Amino acid sequence: MHTRVVASGFESDVVVGTALVNMYAKCGSLEDASKSFDKIPQRNAVSWNTMLSAFAHHGKPKEALQLFQQMQVEGVVPDRVTLVGILSACASEAALAE
């Protein structure tokens, strides 16, 4: 699938790139999800939320919080979905601390 996306030149499209991030995250490959995220030149809130939620879902709260900070530095305004992802990451962090 990814090979076809790259061959067709759609890898840097925000919608297609975000779909790749989501696909890799659901398959458990955060490394590939992160690589796909990094290749999206014009990320939107959905892109950021997808990667942030992937980190939170897979027990990587520190990475999720770092990404949240980077999101803010880049001027992307957090929305309700962002806050749910951050809450999930914080809950995961609290569970790890116990």
mmCIF file of N, CA and C in Angstrom:
data_model
loop_
_atom_site.group_PDB
_atom_site.id
_atom_site.type_symbol
_atom_site.label_atom_id
_atom_site.label_comp_id
_atom_site.label_asym_id
_atom_site.label_seq_id
_atom_site.Cartn_x
_atom_site.Cartn_y
_atom_site.Cartn_z
ATOM 1 N N MET A 1 0.822 -1.184 0.000
ATOM 2 C CA MET A 1 0.000 0.000 0.000
ATOM 3 C C MET A 1 0.869 1.251 0.000
ATOM 4 N N HIS A 2 1.818 1.302 0.943
ATOM 5 C CA HIS A 2 2.672 2.478 1.053
ATOM 6 C C HIS A 2 3.481 2.675 -0.227
ATOM 7 N N THR A 3 3.961 1.598 -0.808
ATOM 8 C CA THR A 3 4.748 1.687 -2.035
ATOM 9 C C THR A 3 3.937 2.331 -3.155
ATOM 10 N N ARG A 4 2.684 1.968 -3.253
ATOM 11 C CA ARG A 4 1.821 2.566 -4.283
ATOM 12 C C ARG A 4 1.601 4.052 -4.028
ATOM 13 N N VAL A 5 1.444 4.407 -2.769
ATOM 14 C CA VAL A 5 1.248 5.818 -2.412
ATOM 15 C C VAL A 5 2.484 6.620 -2.800
ATOM 16 N N VAL A 6 3.661 6.092 -2.488
ATOM 17 C CA VAL A 6 4.908 6.778 -2.823
ATOM 18 C C VAL A 6 5.059 6.883 -4.339
ATOM 19 N N ALA A 7 4.800 5.791 -5.027
ATOM 20 C CA ALA A 7 4.939 5.774 -6.489
ATOM 21 C C ALA A 7 3.992 6.770 -7.164
ATOM 22 N N SER A 8 2.825 6.972 -6.585
ATOM 23 C CA SER A 8 1.855 7.897 -7.177
ATOM 24 C C SER A 8 2.104 9.344 -6.764
ATOM 25 N N GLY A 9 3.044 9.567 -5.831
ATOM 26 C CA GLY A 9 3.394 10.916 -5.421
ATOM 27 C C GLY A 9 2.477 11.530 -4.379
ATOM 28 N N PHE A 10 1.664 10.724 -3.716
ATOM 29 C CA PHE A 10 0.708 11.247 -2.744
ATOM 30 C C PHE A 10 1.197 11.185 -1.299
ATOM 31 N N GLU A 11 2.406 10.723 -1.088
ATOM 32 C CA GLU A 11 2.897 10.539 0.276
ATOM 33 C C GLU A 11 2.904 11.839 1.083
ATOM 34 N N SER A 12 3.153 12.954 0.436
ATOM 35 C CA SER A 12 3.218 14.225 1.161
ATOM 36 C C SER A 12 1.857 14.915 1.271
ATOM 37 N N ASP A 13 0.828 14.350 0.673
ATOM 38 C CA ASP A 13 -0.521 14.894 0.817
ATOM 39 C C ASP A 13 -0.975 14.689 2.260
ATOM 40 N N VAL A 14 -1.531 15.736 2.873
ATOM 41 C CA VAL A 14 -1.866 15.673 4.295
ATOM 42 C C VAL A 14 -2.888 14.580 4.602
ATOM 43 N N VAL A 15 -3.876 14.397 3.753
ATOM 44 C CA VAL A 15 -4.902 13.379 4.007
ATOM 45 C C VAL A 15 -4.325 11.977 3.845
ATOM 46 N N VAL A 16 -3.600 11.761 2.773
ATOM 47 C CA VAL A 16 -3.001 10.444 2.529
ATOM 48 C C VAL A 16 -1.910 10.151 3.561
ATOM 49 N N GLY A 17 -1.091 11.137 3.859
ATOM 50 C CA GLY A 17 -0.041 10.961 4.856
ATOM 51 C C GLY A 17 -0.609 10.618 6.224
ATOM 52 N N THR A 18 -1.686 11.296 6.597
ATOM 53 C CA THR A 18 -2.321 11.013 7.882
ATOM 54 C C THR A 18 -2.922 9.614 7.892
ATOM 55 N N ALA A 19 -3.475 9.196 6.767
ATOM 56 C CA ALA A 19 -4.008 7.830 6.672
ATOM 57 C C ALA A 19 -2.889 6.801 6.855
ATOM 58 N N LEU A 20 -1.709 7.085 6.307
ATOM 59 C CA LEU A 20 -0.566 6.186 6.501
ATOM 60 C C LEU A 20 -0.145 6.143 7.969
ATOM 61 N N VAL A 21 -0.109 7.303 8.612
ATOM 62 C CA VAL A 21 0.219 7.349 10.039
ATOM 63 C C VAL A 21 -0.757 6.478 10.817
ATOM 64 N N ASN A 22 -2.035 6.645 10.533
ATOM 65 C CA ASN A 22 -3.078 5.882 11.212
ATOM 66 C C ASN A 22 -2.932 4.380 10.956
ATOM 67 N N MET A 23 -2.669 4.012 9.709
ATOM 68 C CA MET A 23 -2.514 2.600 9.352
ATOM 69 C C MET A 23 -1.351 1.968 10.118
ATOM 70 N N TYR A 24 -0.202 2.637 10.089
ATOM 71 C CA TYR A 24 0.965 2.086 10.783
ATOM 72 C C TYR A 24 0.748 2.029 12.287
ATOM 73 N N ALA A 25 0.099 3.044 12.839
ATOM 74 C CA ALA A 25 -0.178 3.049 14.281
ATOM 75 C C ALA A 25 -1.085 1.886 14.657
ATOM 76 N N LYS A 26 -2.111 1.651 13.859
ATOM 77 C CA LYS A 26 -3.033 0.539 14.146
ATOM 78 C C LYS A 26 -2.346 -0.813 14.011
ATOM 79 N N CYS A 27 -1.314 -0.871 13.168
ATOM 80 C CA CYS A 27 -0.548 -2.111 13.018
ATOM 81 C C CYS A 27 0.520 -2.253 14.102
ATOM 82 N N GLY A 28 0.669 -1.218 14.935
ATOM 83 C CA GLY A 28 1.629 -1.274 16.027
ATOM 84 C C GLY A 28 3.024 -0.808 15.674
ATOM 85 N N SER A 29 3.199 -0.254 14.480
ATOM 86 C CA SER A 29 4.518 0.209 14.060
ATOM 87 C C SER A 29 4.628 1.722 14.244
ATOM 88 N N LEU A 30 4.960 2.125 15.462
ATOM 89 C CA LEU A 30 5.098 3.555 15.739
ATOM 90 C C LEU A 30 6.271 4.173 14.993
ATOM 91 N N GLU A 31 7.286 3.398 14.735
ATOM 92 C CA GLU A 31 8.433 3.909 13.983
ATOM 93 C C GLU A 31 8.009 4.318 12.572
ATOM 94 N N ASP A 32 7.271 3.445 11.895
ATOM 95 C CA ASP A 32 6.798 3.775 10.548
ATOM 96 C C ASP A 32 5.747 4.883 10.575
ATOM 97 N N ALA A 33 4.913 4.885 11.603
ATOM 98 C CA ALA A 33 3.918 5.955 11.747
ATOM 99 C C ALA A 33 4.624 7.297 11.904
ATOM 100 N N SER A 34 5.658 7.326 12.730
ATOM 101 C CA SER A 34 6.405 8.556 12.959
ATOM 102 C C SER A 34 7.131 9.013 11.700
ATOM 103 N N LYS A 35 7.705 8.083 10.969
ATOM 104 C CA LYS A 35 8.376 8.430 9.707
ATOM 105 C C LYS A 35 7.378 9.027 8.716
ATOM 106 N N SER A 36 6.202 8.432 8.627
ATOM 107 C CA SER A 36 5.170 8.951 7.722
ATOM 108 C C SER A 36 4.718 10.333 8.173
ATOM 109 N N PHE A 37 4.564 10.519 9.475
ATOM 110 C CA PHE A 37 4.171 11.820 10.025
ATOM 111 C C PHE A 37 5.200 12.885 9.653
ATOM 112 N N ASP A 38 6.473 12.544 9.798
ATOM 113 C CA ASP A 38 7.545 13.493 9.510
ATOM 114 C C ASP A 38 7.602 13.890 8.038
ATOM 115 N N LYS A 39 7.063 13.064 7.151
ATOM 116 C CA LYS A 39 7.084 13.360 5.716
ATOM 117 C C LYS A 39 5.917 14.237 5.254
ATOM 118 N N ILE A 40 4.992 14.542 6.159
ATOM 119 C CA ILE A 40 3.867 15.401 5.808
ATOM 120 C C ILE A 40 4.335 16.854 5.948
ATOM 121 N N PRO A 41 4.444 17.597 4.836
ATOM 122 C CA PRO A 41 4.996 18.950 4.928
ATOM 123 C C PRO A 41 4.047 19.973 5.574
ATOM 124 N N GLN A 42 2.775 19.864 5.337
ATOM 125 C CA GLN A 42 1.789 20.806 5.874
ATOM 126 C C GLN A 42 0.813 20.042 6.756
ATOM 127 N N ARG A 43 1.221 19.749 7.983
ATOM 128 C CA ARG A 43 0.384 18.981 8.899
ATOM 129 C C ARG A 43 -0.758 19.836 9.423
ATOM 130 N N ASN A 44 -1.896 19.191 9.628
ATOM 131 C CA ASN A 44 -3.040 19.872 10.230
ATOM 132 C C ASN A 44 -3.323 19.243 11.596
ATOM 133 N N ALA A 45 -4.353 19.736 12.269
ATOM 134 C CA ALA A 45 -4.681 19.219 13.601
ATOM 135 C C ALA A 45 -4.969 17.721 13.569
ATOM 136 N N VAL A 46 -5.590 17.249 12.499
ATOM 137 C CA VAL A 46 -5.902 15.815 12.393
ATOM 138 C C VAL A 46 -4.613 15.001 12.344
ATOM 139 N N SER A 47 -3.632 15.468 11.606
ATOM 140 C CA SER A 47 -2.338 14.768 11.523
ATOM 141 C C SER A 47 -1.680 14.688 12.894
ATOM 142 N N TRP A 48 -1.626 15.832 13.565
ATOM 143 C CA TRP A 48 -1.018 15.877 14.890
ATOM 144 C C TRP A 48 -1.775 14.977 15.864
ATOM 145 N N ASN A 49 -3.099 15.048 15.846
ATOM 146 C CA ASN A 49 -3.907 14.241 16.763
ATOM 147 C C ASN A 49 -3.729 12.751 16.514
ATOM 148 N N THR A 50 -3.591 12.375 15.254
ATOM 149 C CA THR A 50 -3.413 10.963 14.921
ATOM 150 C C THR A 50 -2.112 10.428 15.508
ATOM 151 N N MET A 51 -1.032 11.177 15.350
ATOM 152 C CA MET A 51 0.261 10.732 15.867
ATOM 153 C C MET A 51 0.288 10.791 17.385
ATOM 154 N N LEU A 52 -0.260 11.848 17.951
ATOM 155 C CA LEU A 52 -0.308 12.008 19.397
ATOM 156 C C LEU A 52 -1.109 10.866 20.046
ATOM 157 N N SER A 53 -2.255 10.574 19.475
ATOM 158 C CA SER A 53 -3.103 9.498 20.005
ATOM 159 C C SER A 53 -2.436 8.136 19.849
ATOM 160 N N ALA A 54 -1.679 7.969 18.777
ATOM 161 C CA ALA A 54 -0.962 6.700 18.572
ATOM 162 C C ALA A 54 0.055 6.483 19.692
ATOM 163 N N PHE A 55 0.798 7.536 20.019
ATOM 164 C CA PHE A 55 1.757 7.418 21.125
ATOM 165 C C PHE A 55 1.037 7.103 22.431
ATOM 166 N N ALA A 56 -0.048 7.801 22.688
ATOM 167 C CA ALA A 56 -0.796 7.576 23.929
ATOM 168 C C ALA A 56 -1.346 6.154 23.987
ATOM 169 N N HIS A 57 -1.905 5.692 22.884
ATOM 170 C CA HIS A 57 -2.523 4.359 22.826
ATOM 171 C C HIS A 57 -1.490 3.243 23.032
ATOM 172 N N HIS A 58 -0.285 3.473 22.557
ATOM 173 C CA HIS A 58 0.743 2.438 22.626
ATOM 174 C C HIS A 58 1.682 2.605 23.828
ATOM 175 N N GLY A 59 1.222 3.360 24.842
ATOM 176 C CA GLY A 59 1.988 3.462 26.076
ATOM 177 C C GLY A 59 3.260 4.275 25.976
ATOM 178 N N LYS A 60 3.224 5.312 25.145
ATOM 179 C CA LYS A 60 4.376 6.206 24.984
ATOM 180 C C LYS A 60 3.967 7.625 25.382
ATOM 181 N N PRO A 61 3.631 7.821 26.664
ATOM 182 C CA PRO A 61 3.120 9.134 27.087
ATOM 183 C C PRO A 61 4.136 10.261 26.949
ATOM 184 N N LYS A 62 5.400 9.984 27.190
ATOM 185 C CA LYS A 62 6.405 11.049 27.080
ATOM 186 C C LYS A 62 6.509 11.546 25.646
ATOM 187 N N GLU A 63 6.461 10.616 24.696
ATOM 188 C CA GLU A 63 6.513 10.992 23.286
ATOM 189 C C GLU A 63 5.277 11.801 22.902
ATOM 190 N N ALA A 64 4.119 11.406 23.445
ATOM 191 C CA ALA A 64 2.884 12.139 23.165
ATOM 192 C C ALA A 64 2.970 13.565 23.692
ATOM 193 N N LEU A 65 3.489 13.728 24.902
ATOM 194 C CA LEU A 65 3.601 15.062 25.487
ATOM 195 C C LEU A 65 4.634 15.912 24.752
ATOM 196 N N GLN A 66 5.717 15.296 24.309
ATOM 197 C CA GLN A 66 6.714 16.024 23.517
ATOM 198 C C GLN A 66 6.113 16.486 22.198
ATOM 199 N N LEU A 67 5.326 15.616 21.581
ATOM 200 C CA LEU A 67 4.685 15.971 20.320
ATOM 201 C C LEU A 67 3.675 17.101 20.528
ATOM 202 N N PHE A 68 2.968 17.062 21.639
ATOM 203 C CA PHE A 68 2.025 18.127 21.972
ATOM 204 C C PHE A 68 2.751 19.469 22.092
ATOM 205 N N GLN A 69 3.899 19.464 22.737
ATOM 206 C CA GLN A 69 4.692 20.690 22.855
ATOM 207 C C GLN A 69 5.154 21.176 21.485
ATOM 208 N N GLN A 70 5.598 20.246 20.652
ATOM 209 C CA GLN A 70 6.045 20.603 19.299
ATOM 210 C C GLN A 70 4.879 21.179 18.488
ATOM 211 N N MET A 71 3.710 20.595 18.663
ATOM 212 C CA MET A 71 2.496 21.070 17.986
ATOM 213 C C MET A 71 2.246 22.537 18.326
ATOM 214 N N GLN A 72 2.365 22.865 19.601
ATOM 215 C CA GLN A 72 2.130 24.231 20.045
ATOM 216 C C GLN A 72 3.211 25.180 19.525
ATOM 217 N N VAL A 73 4.462 24.739 19.523
ATOM 218 C CA VAL A 73 5.562 25.556 19.006
ATOM 219 C C VAL A 73 5.324 25.890 17.533
ATOM 220 N N GLU A 74 4.775 24.927 16.793
ATOM 221 C CA GLU A 74 4.529 25.141 15.369
ATOM 222 C C GLU A 74 3.241 25.916 15.100
ATOM 223 N N GLY A 75 2.556 26.305 16.179
ATOM 224 C CA GLY A 75 1.396 27.167 16.023
ATOM 225 C C GLY A 75 0.092 26.473 15.684
ATOM 226 N N VAL A 76 0.041 25.167 15.839
ATOM 227 C CA VAL A 76 -1.201 24.430 15.590
ATOM 228 C C VAL A 76 -2.045 24.503 16.864
ATOM 229 N N VAL A 77 -3.279 24.931 16.709
ATOM 230 C CA VAL A 77 -4.170 25.104 17.853
ATOM 231 C C VAL A 77 -4.769 23.762 18.251
ATOM 232 N N PRO A 78 -4.578 23.349 19.504
ATOM 233 C CA PRO A 78 -5.172 22.092 19.969
ATOM 234 C C PRO A 78 -6.697 22.177 19.953
ATOM 235 N N ASP A 79 -7.327 21.052 19.669
ATOM 236 C CA ASP A 79 -8.789 20.988 19.711
ATOM 237 C C ASP A 79 -9.216 19.951 20.745
ATOM 238 N N ARG A 80 -10.490 19.628 20.766
ATOM 239 C CA ARG A 80 -11.001 18.668 21.752
ATOM 240 C C ARG A 80 -10.351 17.302 21.616
ATOM 241 N N VAL A 81 -10.109 16.883 20.387
ATOM 242 C CA VAL A 81 -9.483 15.578 20.156
ATOM 243 C C VAL A 81 -8.055 15.579 20.704
ATOM 244 N N THR A 82 -7.360 16.685 20.534
ATOM 245 C CA THR A 82 -6.008 16.814 21.079
ATOM 246 C C THR A 82 -6.034 16.631 22.592
ATOM 247 N N LEU A 83 -6.980 17.296 23.228
ATOM 248 C CA LEU A 83 -7.057 17.225 24.689
ATOM 249 C C LEU A 83 -7.394 15.819 25.175
ATOM 250 N N VAL A 84 -8.240 15.099 24.448
ATOM 251 C CA VAL A 84 -8.530 13.705 24.801
ATOM 252 C C VAL A 84 -7.259 12.868 24.687
ATOM 253 N N GLY A 85 -6.485 13.087 23.634
ATOM 254 C CA GLY A 85 -5.229 12.354 23.469
ATOM 255 C C GLY A 85 -4.243 12.645 24.577
ATOM 256 N N ILE A 86 -4.149 13.913 24.973
ATOM 257 C CA ILE A 86 -3.237 14.294 26.052
ATOM 258 C C ILE A 86 -3.695 13.713 27.383
ATOM 259 N N LEU A 87 -4.990 13.749 27.635
ATOM 260 C CA LEU A 87 -5.516 13.139 28.863
ATOM 261 C C LEU A 87 -5.217 11.650 28.903
ATOM 262 N N SER A 88 -5.367 10.997 27.784
ATOM 263 C CA SER A 88 -5.061 9.569 27.691
ATOM 264 C C SER A 88 -3.577 9.320 27.972
ATOM 265 N N ALA A 89 -2.724 10.171 27.402
ATOM 266 C CA ALA A 89 -1.279 10.029 27.632
ATOM 267 C C ALA A 89 -0.932 10.247 29.103
ATOM 268 N N CYS A 90 -1.567 11.265 29.713
ATOM 269 C CA CYS A 90 -1.312 11.539 31.132
ATOM 270 C C CYS A 90 -1.805 10.399 32.015
ATOM 271 N N ALA A 91 -2.952 9.806 31.668
ATOM 272 C CA ALA A 91 -3.459 8.663 32.419
ATOM 273 C C ALA A 91 -2.508 7.489 32.298
ATOM 274 N N SER A 92 -1.949 7.297 31.118
ATOM 275 C CA SER A 92 -0.980 6.226 30.894
ATOM 276 C C SER A 92 0.283 6.483 31.706
ATOM 277 N N GLU A 93 0.720 7.727 31.737
ATOM 278 C CA GLU A 93 1.920 8.108 32.504
ATOM 279 C C GLU A 93 1.692 7.853 33.992
ATOM 280 N N ALA A 94 0.492 8.205 34.490
ATOM 281 C CA ALA A 94 0.165 7.987 35.903
ATOM 282 C C ALA A 94 0.144 6.487 36.218
ATOM 283 N N ALA A 95 -0.387 5.704 35.316
ATOM 284 C CA ALA A 95 -0.436 4.254 35.532
ATOM 285 C C ALA A 95 0.970 3.668 35.559
ATOM 286 N N LEU A 96 1.847 4.192 34.718
ATOM 287 C CA LEU A 96 3.231 3.698 34.701
ATOM 288 C C LEU A 96 3.966 4.056 35.983
ATOM 289 N N ALA A 97 3.603 5.201 36.570
ATOM 290 C CA ALA A 97 4.277 5.664 37.783
ATOM 291 C C ALA A 97 3.901 4.835 39.009
ATOM 292 N N GLU A 98 2.752 4.181 38.952
ATOM 293 C CA GLU A 98 2.282 3.400 40.116
ATOM 294 C C GLU A 98 2.946 2.071 40.225
#
